[in-house]
Short mmCIF file of N, CA and C in Angstrom, two decimals:
data_model
loop_
_atom_site.label_atom_id
_atom_site.label_comp_id
_atom_site.label_asym_id
_atom_site.label_seq_id
_atom_site.Cartn_x
_atom_site.Cartn_y
_atom_site.Cartn_z
N UNK A 845 -45.82 18.92 -86.58
CA UNK A 845 -45.71 17.76 -85.72
C UNK A 845 -46.15 16.53 -86.51
N UNK A 846 -45.38 15.49 -86.37
CA UNK A 846 -45.71 14.23 -87.02
C UNK A 846 -46.19 13.25 -85.95
N UNK A 847 -47.29 12.55 -86.25
CA UNK A 847 -47.84 11.59 -85.30
C UNK A 847 -48.49 10.44 -86.05
N UNK A 848 -48.50 9.28 -85.42
CA UNK A 848 -49.15 8.11 -86.00
C UNK A 848 -50.45 7.78 -85.27
N UNK A 849 -51.03 8.74 -84.55
CA UNK A 849 -52.20 8.44 -83.71
C UNK A 849 -53.49 8.29 -84.51
N UNK A 850 -53.54 8.81 -85.72
CA UNK A 850 -54.76 8.67 -86.51
C UNK A 850 -54.81 7.27 -87.13
N UNK A 851 -55.74 6.47 -86.66
CA UNK A 851 -55.89 5.10 -87.13
C UNK A 851 -57.30 4.89 -87.67
N UNK A 852 -57.41 3.97 -88.63
CA UNK A 852 -58.70 3.69 -89.25
C UNK A 852 -58.84 2.19 -89.44
N UNK A 853 -60.06 1.66 -89.32
CA UNK A 853 -60.26 0.22 -89.46
C UNK A 853 -59.99 -0.25 -90.89
N UNK A 854 -59.66 -1.52 -90.98
CA UNK A 854 -59.46 -2.15 -92.27
C UNK A 854 -60.22 -3.47 -92.30
N UNK A 855 -60.71 -3.84 -93.45
CA UNK A 855 -61.45 -5.09 -93.59
C UNK A 855 -60.54 -6.24 -94.02
N UNK A 856 -59.29 -5.94 -94.30
CA UNK A 856 -58.37 -6.97 -94.78
C UNK A 856 -57.50 -7.48 -93.64
N UNK A 857 -56.88 -8.63 -93.85
CA UNK A 857 -55.89 -9.14 -92.88
C UNK A 857 -54.64 -8.30 -93.05
N UNK A 858 -53.98 -8.02 -91.93
CA UNK A 858 -52.79 -7.18 -91.96
C UNK A 858 -51.63 -7.94 -91.35
N UNK A 859 -50.50 -7.92 -92.04
CA UNK A 859 -49.30 -8.59 -91.55
C UNK A 859 -48.71 -7.81 -90.38
N UNK A 860 -48.32 -8.54 -89.36
CA UNK A 860 -47.65 -7.98 -88.19
C UNK A 860 -46.23 -8.52 -88.19
N UNK A 861 -45.28 -7.61 -88.43
CA UNK A 861 -43.88 -8.02 -88.54
C UNK A 861 -43.02 -7.09 -87.70
N UNK A 862 -42.07 -7.66 -87.00
CA UNK A 862 -41.14 -6.85 -86.21
C UNK A 862 -41.87 -6.07 -85.14
N UNK A 863 -41.95 -4.77 -85.33
CA UNK A 863 -42.57 -3.90 -84.34
C UNK A 863 -43.76 -3.13 -84.87
N UNK A 864 -44.34 -3.59 -85.99
CA UNK A 864 -45.45 -2.84 -86.58
C UNK A 864 -46.36 -3.72 -87.40
N UNK A 865 -47.59 -3.27 -87.51
CA UNK A 865 -48.47 -3.80 -88.53
C UNK A 865 -48.03 -3.19 -89.85
N UNK A 866 -48.14 -3.94 -90.92
CA UNK A 866 -47.78 -3.43 -92.24
C UNK A 866 -48.59 -2.16 -92.52
N UNK A 867 -47.90 -1.11 -92.93
CA UNK A 867 -48.55 0.15 -93.25
C UNK A 867 -48.78 1.06 -92.05
N UNK A 868 -48.36 0.62 -90.87
CA UNK A 868 -48.54 1.41 -89.65
C UNK A 868 -47.17 1.68 -89.06
N UNK A 869 -46.97 2.84 -88.53
CA UNK A 869 -45.68 3.17 -87.93
C UNK A 869 -45.89 4.25 -86.89
N UNK A 870 -44.91 4.43 -86.03
CA UNK A 870 -44.93 5.49 -85.04
C UNK A 870 -44.00 6.59 -85.52
N UNK A 871 -44.44 7.83 -85.38
CA UNK A 871 -43.65 8.96 -85.86
C UNK A 871 -42.54 9.32 -84.88
N UNK A 872 -42.77 9.14 -83.59
CA UNK A 872 -41.82 9.54 -82.55
C UNK A 872 -41.44 8.32 -81.74
N UNK A 873 -40.34 7.68 -82.09
CA UNK A 873 -39.93 6.44 -81.42
C UNK A 873 -39.30 6.67 -80.05
N UNK A 874 -39.11 7.92 -79.63
CA UNK A 874 -38.54 8.13 -78.30
C UNK A 874 -39.52 7.71 -77.21
N UNK A 875 -40.81 7.87 -77.45
CA UNK A 875 -41.82 7.51 -76.45
C UNK A 875 -42.83 6.49 -76.96
N UNK A 876 -42.88 6.28 -78.25
CA UNK A 876 -43.90 5.42 -78.85
C UNK A 876 -43.26 4.30 -79.66
N UNK A 877 -43.96 3.20 -79.74
CA UNK A 877 -43.47 2.09 -80.55
C UNK A 877 -42.32 1.36 -79.89
N UNK A 878 -41.59 0.62 -80.68
CA UNK A 878 -40.49 -0.18 -80.16
C UNK A 878 -40.98 -1.56 -79.75
N UNK A 879 -40.06 -2.35 -79.27
CA UNK A 879 -40.35 -3.73 -78.94
C UNK A 879 -41.48 -3.87 -77.92
N UNK A 880 -41.46 -3.06 -76.87
CA UNK A 880 -42.44 -3.19 -75.79
C UNK A 880 -43.76 -2.47 -76.08
N UNK A 881 -43.83 -1.77 -77.20
CA UNK A 881 -45.05 -1.05 -77.59
C UNK A 881 -45.34 -1.27 -79.07
N UNK A 882 -45.13 -2.48 -79.53
CA UNK A 882 -45.31 -2.77 -80.96
C UNK A 882 -46.77 -2.69 -81.37
N UNK A 883 -47.67 -3.12 -80.48
CA UNK A 883 -49.11 -3.12 -80.76
C UNK A 883 -49.80 -2.45 -79.59
N UNK A 884 -50.78 -1.60 -79.90
CA UNK A 884 -51.59 -0.99 -78.86
C UNK A 884 -53.02 -1.49 -79.02
N UNK A 885 -53.51 -2.17 -78.00
CA UNK A 885 -54.87 -2.73 -78.02
C UNK A 885 -55.79 -1.90 -77.13
N UNK A 886 -57.01 -1.71 -77.60
CA UNK A 886 -58.04 -1.03 -76.81
C UNK A 886 -59.33 -1.83 -76.95
N UNK A 887 -60.11 -1.89 -75.89
CA UNK A 887 -61.32 -2.72 -75.87
C UNK A 887 -62.56 -1.92 -76.27
N UNK A 888 -63.43 -2.56 -77.04
CA UNK A 888 -64.68 -1.92 -77.45
C UNK A 888 -65.53 -1.57 -76.23
N UNK A 889 -65.46 -2.39 -75.17
CA UNK A 889 -66.22 -2.10 -73.95
C UNK A 889 -65.73 -0.81 -73.29
N UNK A 890 -64.45 -0.52 -73.41
CA UNK A 890 -63.94 0.75 -72.88
C UNK A 890 -64.39 1.92 -73.75
N UNK A 891 -64.48 1.69 -75.05
CA UNK A 891 -65.08 2.71 -75.91
C UNK A 891 -66.53 2.98 -75.52
N UNK A 892 -67.26 1.91 -75.17
CA UNK A 892 -68.65 2.08 -74.73
C UNK A 892 -68.73 3.03 -73.54
N UNK A 893 -67.80 2.92 -72.60
CA UNK A 893 -67.75 3.83 -71.46
C UNK A 893 -67.64 5.28 -71.94
N UNK A 894 -66.69 5.55 -72.82
CA UNK A 894 -66.49 6.93 -73.28
C UNK A 894 -67.70 7.45 -74.03
N UNK A 895 -68.36 6.58 -74.76
CA UNK A 895 -69.54 6.99 -75.52
C UNK A 895 -70.75 7.19 -74.61
N UNK A 896 -71.02 6.20 -73.75
CA UNK A 896 -72.24 6.22 -72.94
C UNK A 896 -72.12 7.11 -71.71
N UNK A 897 -71.03 7.06 -71.01
CA UNK A 897 -70.88 7.81 -69.75
C UNK A 897 -70.34 9.21 -70.01
N UNK A 898 -69.35 9.31 -70.85
CA UNK A 898 -68.71 10.60 -71.10
C UNK A 898 -69.30 11.34 -72.30
N UNK A 899 -70.23 10.69 -73.01
CA UNK A 899 -70.93 11.30 -74.15
C UNK A 899 -70.00 11.77 -75.26
N UNK A 900 -68.96 10.98 -75.50
CA UNK A 900 -68.02 11.30 -76.58
C UNK A 900 -68.38 10.53 -77.83
N UNK A 901 -68.11 11.12 -78.97
CA UNK A 901 -68.16 10.36 -80.22
C UNK A 901 -66.92 9.48 -80.22
N UNK A 902 -67.08 8.21 -80.53
CA UNK A 902 -65.96 7.28 -80.43
C UNK A 902 -65.79 6.47 -81.71
N UNK A 903 -65.30 7.11 -82.76
CA UNK A 903 -65.04 6.35 -83.99
C UNK A 903 -63.92 5.34 -83.76
N UNK A 904 -63.90 4.24 -84.50
CA UNK A 904 -62.84 3.24 -84.35
C UNK A 904 -61.46 3.88 -84.51
N UNK A 905 -60.53 3.48 -83.66
CA UNK A 905 -59.17 3.99 -83.74
C UNK A 905 -58.98 5.34 -83.07
N UNK A 906 -59.99 5.86 -82.40
CA UNK A 906 -59.92 7.20 -81.81
C UNK A 906 -58.71 7.36 -80.90
N UNK A 907 -58.37 6.35 -80.14
CA UNK A 907 -57.28 6.49 -79.18
C UNK A 907 -55.94 6.03 -79.74
N UNK A 908 -55.90 5.79 -81.05
CA UNK A 908 -54.65 5.46 -81.70
C UNK A 908 -54.27 3.99 -81.64
N UNK A 909 -55.22 3.14 -81.22
CA UNK A 909 -54.91 1.71 -81.15
C UNK A 909 -54.86 1.13 -82.56
N UNK A 910 -54.05 0.10 -82.70
CA UNK A 910 -54.02 -0.61 -83.97
C UNK A 910 -54.60 -2.01 -83.81
N UNK A 911 -55.25 -2.26 -82.67
CA UNK A 911 -55.94 -3.52 -82.44
C UNK A 911 -57.10 -3.24 -81.48
N UNK A 912 -58.34 -3.31 -81.99
CA UNK A 912 -59.51 -3.10 -81.15
C UNK A 912 -60.08 -4.47 -80.81
N UNK A 913 -60.26 -4.72 -79.52
CA UNK A 913 -60.70 -6.03 -79.04
C UNK A 913 -62.10 -5.94 -78.46
N UNK A 914 -62.75 -7.09 -78.41
CA UNK A 914 -64.06 -7.18 -77.78
C UNK A 914 -64.04 -8.36 -76.82
N UNK A 915 -64.60 -8.14 -75.61
CA UNK A 915 -64.69 -9.22 -74.63
C UNK A 915 -63.41 -9.49 -73.87
N UNK A 916 -62.46 -8.56 -73.88
CA UNK A 916 -61.20 -8.72 -73.16
C UNK A 916 -61.07 -7.57 -72.17
N UNK A 917 -60.99 -7.89 -70.88
CA UNK A 917 -60.79 -6.87 -69.85
C UNK A 917 -59.30 -6.56 -69.79
N UNK A 918 -58.88 -5.55 -70.50
CA UNK A 918 -57.46 -5.24 -70.61
C UNK A 918 -56.86 -4.81 -69.27
N UNK A 919 -57.63 -4.18 -68.41
CA UNK A 919 -57.08 -3.75 -67.13
C UNK A 919 -56.68 -4.93 -66.25
N UNK A 920 -57.30 -6.08 -66.48
CA UNK A 920 -57.00 -7.30 -65.70
C UNK A 920 -56.04 -8.25 -66.43
N UNK A 921 -55.59 -7.87 -67.62
CA UNK A 921 -54.62 -8.70 -68.33
C UNK A 921 -53.32 -8.69 -67.54
N UNK A 922 -52.70 -9.85 -67.41
CA UNK A 922 -51.45 -9.96 -66.66
C UNK A 922 -50.27 -9.56 -67.53
N UNK A 923 -49.34 -8.86 -66.92
CA UNK A 923 -48.11 -8.50 -67.61
C UNK A 923 -47.37 -9.80 -67.93
N UNK A 924 -47.05 -10.01 -69.18
CA UNK A 924 -46.40 -11.24 -69.61
C UNK A 924 -47.36 -12.28 -70.15
N UNK A 925 -48.66 -12.02 -70.03
CA UNK A 925 -49.66 -12.93 -70.60
C UNK A 925 -49.47 -12.99 -72.11
N UNK A 926 -49.59 -14.17 -72.70
CA UNK A 926 -49.43 -14.30 -74.15
C UNK A 926 -50.75 -14.65 -74.80
N UNK A 927 -50.97 -14.05 -75.96
CA UNK A 927 -52.20 -14.25 -76.72
C UNK A 927 -51.84 -14.67 -78.14
N UNK A 928 -52.68 -15.51 -78.71
CA UNK A 928 -52.65 -15.75 -80.15
C UNK A 928 -53.83 -14.99 -80.73
N UNK A 929 -53.54 -14.13 -81.69
CA UNK A 929 -54.55 -13.36 -82.42
C UNK A 929 -54.24 -13.58 -83.89
N UNK A 930 -55.19 -14.17 -84.61
CA UNK A 930 -54.89 -14.56 -85.99
C UNK A 930 -53.76 -15.56 -85.96
N UNK A 931 -52.73 -15.32 -86.74
CA UNK A 931 -51.58 -16.23 -86.73
C UNK A 931 -50.39 -15.63 -85.96
N UNK A 932 -50.61 -14.53 -85.27
CA UNK A 932 -49.55 -13.87 -84.50
C UNK A 932 -49.67 -14.23 -83.02
N UNK A 933 -48.54 -14.23 -82.33
CA UNK A 933 -48.52 -14.38 -80.88
C UNK A 933 -48.00 -13.08 -80.29
N UNK A 934 -48.76 -12.55 -79.33
CA UNK A 934 -48.45 -11.27 -78.69
C UNK A 934 -48.29 -11.47 -77.19
N UNK A 935 -47.55 -10.56 -76.55
CA UNK A 935 -47.36 -10.61 -75.11
C UNK A 935 -47.69 -9.25 -74.50
N UNK A 936 -48.51 -9.25 -73.47
CA UNK A 936 -48.89 -8.02 -72.76
C UNK A 936 -47.66 -7.47 -72.05
N UNK A 937 -47.35 -6.18 -72.28
CA UNK A 937 -46.15 -5.59 -71.68
C UNK A 937 -46.45 -4.50 -70.66
N UNK A 938 -47.45 -3.64 -70.94
CA UNK A 938 -47.66 -2.49 -70.07
C UNK A 938 -48.93 -1.75 -70.46
N UNK A 939 -49.47 -0.94 -69.52
CA UNK A 939 -50.60 -0.09 -69.87
C UNK A 939 -50.09 1.15 -70.60
N UNK A 940 -50.99 1.82 -71.24
CA UNK A 940 -50.64 3.06 -71.93
C UNK A 940 -50.64 4.21 -70.93
N UNK A 941 -49.61 5.02 -71.01
CA UNK A 941 -49.58 6.30 -70.30
C UNK A 941 -49.74 7.36 -71.38
N UNK A 942 -50.87 8.05 -71.42
CA UNK A 942 -51.14 8.94 -72.56
C UNK A 942 -50.28 10.20 -72.55
N UNK A 943 -49.99 10.68 -73.75
CA UNK A 943 -49.25 11.93 -73.90
C UNK A 943 -50.18 12.98 -74.52
N UNK A 944 -49.64 14.14 -74.72
CA UNK A 944 -50.42 15.27 -75.24
C UNK A 944 -51.04 14.99 -76.61
N UNK A 945 -50.47 14.05 -77.37
CA UNK A 945 -51.00 13.76 -78.71
C UNK A 945 -52.41 13.17 -78.64
N UNK A 946 -52.73 12.45 -77.55
CA UNK A 946 -54.08 11.96 -77.38
C UNK A 946 -55.04 13.15 -77.23
N UNK A 947 -54.62 14.18 -76.51
CA UNK A 947 -55.42 15.39 -76.38
C UNK A 947 -55.65 16.06 -77.72
N UNK A 948 -54.62 16.09 -78.55
CA UNK A 948 -54.76 16.66 -79.90
C UNK A 948 -55.75 15.83 -80.70
N UNK A 949 -55.63 14.51 -80.61
CA UNK A 949 -56.49 13.62 -81.40
C UNK A 949 -57.96 13.81 -81.06
N UNK A 950 -58.29 13.97 -79.77
CA UNK A 950 -59.70 14.11 -79.38
C UNK A 950 -60.14 15.57 -79.28
N UNK A 951 -59.22 16.51 -79.54
CA UNK A 951 -59.57 17.92 -79.54
C UNK A 951 -59.74 18.51 -78.15
N UNK A 952 -59.05 17.95 -77.15
CA UNK A 952 -59.15 18.43 -75.77
C UNK A 952 -57.79 18.26 -75.11
N UNK A 953 -57.06 19.36 -74.89
CA UNK A 953 -55.71 19.22 -74.32
C UNK A 953 -55.70 18.62 -72.91
N UNK A 954 -56.83 18.63 -72.22
CA UNK A 954 -56.91 18.07 -70.87
C UNK A 954 -57.34 16.60 -70.87
N UNK A 955 -57.65 16.08 -72.04
CA UNK A 955 -58.16 14.70 -72.10
C UNK A 955 -57.19 13.65 -71.55
N UNK A 956 -55.88 13.76 -71.76
CA UNK A 956 -55.00 12.72 -71.20
C UNK A 956 -55.20 12.51 -69.69
N UNK A 957 -55.48 13.59 -68.95
CA UNK A 957 -55.74 13.43 -67.51
C UNK A 957 -57.05 12.68 -67.27
N UNK A 958 -58.06 12.99 -68.04
CA UNK A 958 -59.35 12.28 -67.92
C UNK A 958 -59.17 10.80 -68.26
N UNK A 959 -58.39 10.54 -69.28
CA UNK A 959 -58.10 9.17 -69.72
C UNK A 959 -57.44 8.38 -68.59
N UNK A 960 -56.46 8.99 -67.94
CA UNK A 960 -55.78 8.33 -66.81
C UNK A 960 -56.76 8.11 -65.65
N UNK A 961 -57.55 9.11 -65.34
CA UNK A 961 -58.48 9.02 -64.20
C UNK A 961 -59.53 7.93 -64.42
N UNK A 962 -59.90 7.67 -65.66
CA UNK A 962 -60.91 6.65 -65.96
C UNK A 962 -60.35 5.23 -65.85
N UNK A 963 -59.03 5.10 -65.81
CA UNK A 963 -58.36 3.78 -65.70
C UNK A 963 -58.79 2.82 -66.81
N UNK A 964 -58.92 3.33 -67.99
CA UNK A 964 -59.23 2.53 -69.18
C UNK A 964 -58.11 2.79 -70.17
N UNK A 965 -56.94 2.23 -69.84
CA UNK A 965 -55.71 2.60 -70.51
C UNK A 965 -55.41 1.81 -71.79
N UNK A 966 -55.98 0.64 -71.91
CA UNK A 966 -55.59 -0.23 -73.02
C UNK A 966 -54.29 -0.93 -72.68
N UNK A 967 -53.78 -1.70 -73.62
CA UNK A 967 -52.59 -2.51 -73.37
C UNK A 967 -51.61 -2.42 -74.53
N UNK A 968 -50.35 -2.28 -74.18
CA UNK A 968 -49.29 -2.42 -75.16
C UNK A 968 -48.85 -3.87 -75.17
N UNK A 969 -48.45 -4.33 -76.36
CA UNK A 969 -48.04 -5.71 -76.55
C UNK A 969 -46.76 -5.78 -77.36
N UNK A 970 -45.97 -6.81 -77.10
CA UNK A 970 -44.79 -7.07 -77.93
C UNK A 970 -45.12 -8.27 -78.83
N UNK A 971 -44.44 -8.35 -79.94
CA UNK A 971 -44.65 -9.43 -80.90
C UNK A 971 -43.72 -10.58 -80.53
N UNK A 972 -44.30 -11.73 -80.24
CA UNK A 972 -43.54 -12.95 -79.96
C UNK A 972 -43.37 -13.76 -81.25
N UNK A 973 -44.46 -13.86 -82.02
CA UNK A 973 -44.41 -14.55 -83.32
C UNK A 973 -45.16 -13.69 -84.33
N UNK A 974 -44.49 -13.36 -85.41
CA UNK A 974 -45.11 -12.58 -86.48
C UNK A 974 -46.24 -13.37 -87.11
N UNK A 975 -47.20 -12.66 -87.70
CA UNK A 975 -48.31 -13.31 -88.36
C UNK A 975 -49.22 -12.27 -88.99
N UNK A 976 -50.44 -12.68 -89.27
CA UNK A 976 -51.43 -11.78 -89.85
C UNK A 976 -52.65 -11.75 -88.93
N UNK A 977 -53.25 -10.56 -88.84
CA UNK A 977 -54.39 -10.33 -87.96
C UNK A 977 -55.49 -9.70 -88.78
N UNK A 978 -56.73 -10.09 -88.50
CA UNK A 978 -57.86 -9.52 -89.21
C UNK A 978 -59.06 -9.34 -88.31
N UNK A 979 -59.99 -8.52 -88.76
CA UNK A 979 -61.23 -8.28 -88.01
C UNK A 979 -61.91 -9.61 -87.72
N UNK A 980 -62.37 -9.77 -86.50
CA UNK A 980 -63.08 -10.98 -86.11
C UNK A 980 -62.20 -12.07 -85.54
N UNK A 981 -60.88 -11.90 -85.60
CA UNK A 981 -59.99 -12.91 -85.00
C UNK A 981 -60.21 -12.96 -83.50
N UNK A 982 -60.25 -14.17 -82.97
CA UNK A 982 -60.38 -14.36 -81.52
C UNK A 982 -59.05 -14.07 -80.84
N UNK A 983 -59.14 -13.70 -79.56
CA UNK A 983 -57.96 -13.57 -78.71
C UNK A 983 -57.94 -14.82 -77.83
N UNK A 984 -56.91 -15.62 -78.01
CA UNK A 984 -56.77 -16.86 -77.24
C UNK A 984 -55.59 -16.71 -76.31
N UNK A 985 -55.86 -16.75 -75.01
CA UNK A 985 -54.78 -16.66 -74.02
C UNK A 985 -54.08 -18.01 -73.98
N UNK A 986 -52.77 -17.99 -74.25
CA UNK A 986 -52.01 -19.25 -74.31
C UNK A 986 -51.05 -19.42 -73.15
N UNK A 987 -50.75 -18.35 -72.43
CA UNK A 987 -49.84 -18.44 -71.28
C UNK A 987 -50.15 -17.30 -70.33
N UNK A 988 -50.12 -17.62 -69.05
CA UNK A 988 -50.32 -16.61 -68.00
C UNK A 988 -49.24 -16.81 -66.94
N UNK A 989 -48.50 -15.75 -66.61
CA UNK A 989 -47.47 -15.87 -65.58
C UNK A 989 -48.10 -16.04 -64.20
N UNK A 990 -47.30 -16.52 -63.25
CA UNK A 990 -47.78 -16.77 -61.89
C UNK A 990 -47.75 -15.56 -60.97
N UNK A 991 -47.12 -14.47 -61.39
CA UNK A 991 -46.96 -13.33 -60.48
C UNK A 991 -48.27 -12.60 -60.16
N UNK A 992 -49.28 -12.72 -61.01
CA UNK A 992 -50.58 -12.10 -60.74
C UNK A 992 -50.65 -10.60 -60.91
N UNK A 993 -49.65 -9.98 -61.50
CA UNK A 993 -49.64 -8.52 -61.65
C UNK A 993 -50.30 -8.14 -62.97
N UNK A 994 -51.42 -7.43 -62.83
CA UNK A 994 -52.22 -7.01 -63.98
C UNK A 994 -51.87 -5.56 -64.35
N UNK A 995 -52.35 -5.14 -65.50
CA UNK A 995 -52.08 -3.78 -65.96
C UNK A 995 -52.59 -2.73 -64.98
N UNK A 996 -53.76 -2.98 -64.36
CA UNK A 996 -54.26 -1.99 -63.40
C UNK A 996 -53.36 -1.92 -62.17
N UNK A 997 -52.70 -3.02 -61.81
CA UNK A 997 -51.74 -3.01 -60.70
C UNK A 997 -50.54 -2.13 -61.05
N UNK A 998 -50.14 -2.16 -62.31
CA UNK A 998 -49.03 -1.31 -62.74
C UNK A 998 -49.41 0.16 -62.59
N UNK A 999 -50.63 0.49 -62.97
CA UNK A 999 -51.07 1.88 -62.82
C UNK A 999 -51.08 2.28 -61.35
N UNK A 1000 -51.57 1.39 -60.49
CA UNK A 1000 -51.59 1.67 -59.05
C UNK A 1000 -50.18 1.85 -58.51
N UNK A 1001 -49.21 1.15 -59.10
CA UNK A 1001 -47.82 1.23 -58.65
C UNK A 1001 -47.23 2.62 -58.78
N UNK A 1002 -47.81 3.44 -59.64
CA UNK A 1002 -47.29 4.80 -59.81
C UNK A 1002 -47.45 5.63 -58.54
N UNK A 1003 -48.42 5.27 -57.69
CA UNK A 1003 -48.63 6.02 -56.45
C UNK A 1003 -48.52 5.18 -55.19
N UNK A 1004 -48.09 3.93 -55.32
CA UNK A 1004 -48.05 3.02 -54.18
C UNK A 1004 -46.71 2.27 -54.18
N UNK A 1005 -45.81 2.62 -53.25
CA UNK A 1005 -44.49 1.99 -53.23
C UNK A 1005 -44.52 0.47 -53.04
N UNK A 1006 -45.50 -0.04 -52.31
CA UNK A 1006 -45.59 -1.49 -52.12
C UNK A 1006 -45.92 -2.17 -53.44
N UNK A 1007 -46.89 -1.62 -54.17
CA UNK A 1007 -47.24 -2.19 -55.47
C UNK A 1007 -46.10 -2.00 -56.47
N UNK A 1008 -45.40 -0.88 -56.35
CA UNK A 1008 -44.26 -0.64 -57.23
C UNK A 1008 -43.18 -1.68 -56.99
N UNK A 1009 -42.90 -1.97 -55.73
CA UNK A 1009 -41.88 -2.97 -55.41
C UNK A 1009 -42.27 -4.35 -55.94
N UNK A 1010 -43.57 -4.65 -55.96
CA UNK A 1010 -44.04 -5.95 -56.46
C UNK A 1010 -43.74 -6.13 -57.94
N UNK A 1011 -43.53 -5.04 -58.67
CA UNK A 1011 -43.22 -5.14 -60.10
C UNK A 1011 -41.90 -5.87 -60.34
N UNK A 1012 -41.06 -5.95 -59.32
CA UNK A 1012 -39.78 -6.65 -59.49
C UNK A 1012 -39.98 -8.13 -59.78
N UNK A 1013 -41.18 -8.65 -59.48
CA UNK A 1013 -41.47 -10.07 -59.75
C UNK A 1013 -41.78 -10.35 -61.22
N UNK A 1014 -41.90 -9.29 -62.01
CA UNK A 1014 -42.26 -9.43 -63.42
C UNK A 1014 -41.00 -9.53 -64.27
N UNK A 1015 -40.88 -10.60 -65.04
CA UNK A 1015 -39.72 -10.71 -65.94
C UNK A 1015 -40.00 -9.90 -67.21
N UNK A 1016 -38.94 -9.47 -67.85
CA UNK A 1016 -39.02 -8.70 -69.10
C UNK A 1016 -39.85 -7.43 -68.95
N UNK A 1017 -39.76 -6.79 -67.81
CA UNK A 1017 -40.48 -5.55 -67.54
C UNK A 1017 -39.86 -4.42 -68.36
N UNK A 1018 -40.67 -3.62 -69.06
CA UNK A 1018 -40.11 -2.49 -69.81
C UNK A 1018 -39.34 -1.53 -68.91
N UNK A 1019 -38.40 -0.82 -69.49
CA UNK A 1019 -37.47 0.04 -68.75
C UNK A 1019 -38.17 1.02 -67.82
N UNK A 1020 -39.17 1.73 -68.28
CA UNK A 1020 -39.86 2.71 -67.43
C UNK A 1020 -40.37 2.03 -66.16
N UNK A 1021 -40.97 0.85 -66.31
CA UNK A 1021 -41.57 0.17 -65.17
C UNK A 1021 -40.50 -0.46 -64.28
N UNK A 1022 -39.37 -0.87 -64.84
CA UNK A 1022 -38.24 -1.32 -64.00
C UNK A 1022 -37.78 -0.18 -63.12
N UNK A 1023 -37.74 1.04 -63.69
CA UNK A 1023 -37.36 2.21 -62.91
C UNK A 1023 -38.35 2.49 -61.80
N UNK A 1024 -39.64 2.33 -62.07
CA UNK A 1024 -40.66 2.50 -61.03
C UNK A 1024 -40.40 1.52 -59.90
N UNK A 1025 -40.11 0.27 -60.23
CA UNK A 1025 -39.86 -0.76 -59.22
C UNK A 1025 -38.57 -0.44 -58.44
N UNK A 1026 -37.53 -0.02 -59.12
CA UNK A 1026 -36.26 0.28 -58.45
C UNK A 1026 -36.39 1.52 -57.56
N UNK A 1027 -37.15 2.52 -57.99
CA UNK A 1027 -37.36 3.72 -57.16
C UNK A 1027 -38.07 3.35 -55.88
N UNK A 1028 -38.96 2.36 -55.93
CA UNK A 1028 -39.66 1.91 -54.73
C UNK A 1028 -38.70 1.22 -53.77
N UNK A 1029 -37.68 0.58 -54.31
CA UNK A 1029 -36.69 -0.11 -53.45
C UNK A 1029 -35.94 0.91 -52.61
N UNK A 1030 -35.75 2.12 -53.15
CA UNK A 1030 -34.99 3.15 -52.45
C UNK A 1030 -35.78 3.74 -51.28
N UNK A 1031 -37.09 3.51 -51.24
CA UNK A 1031 -37.90 4.10 -50.16
C UNK A 1031 -37.82 3.31 -48.88
#
């Protein structure tokens, strides 16, 4: 099995071009990577939860993110919100829905369910403007849409038809989430 989930910190600035950081790639593009999942961000505060509450060892990059943030509540980030990080501009697209590879990475095949239950999913981002990103770069929110739909609302939409229907207000919604919204219309 080939996977790109093993990530390690770097002290250098890294170019972000197209759908990847330089030197980083996804092994299985059917479910990972692509325009709507070019960057995966995870918050250090969410790592603190796993370390302090769940008593897990949490080395950097454990969950396969290629951007670790501090001081950003990713669950409350709005879908379509734009950030400048370093010289790149990114747009929040969707929360992570973990697959079995996360279980392999942490050595627990049941971990993806625990990850979902904890609602600390992290955020996928698309690249709006290519640039370079480095440790210590601030996250500057430059645009916020008016719809008010945050990543945690998207997760709630998986079990709530009313919240699922509200996803139709989000422009440039990734295909999976458009399907969630359309399935709610049929109810």
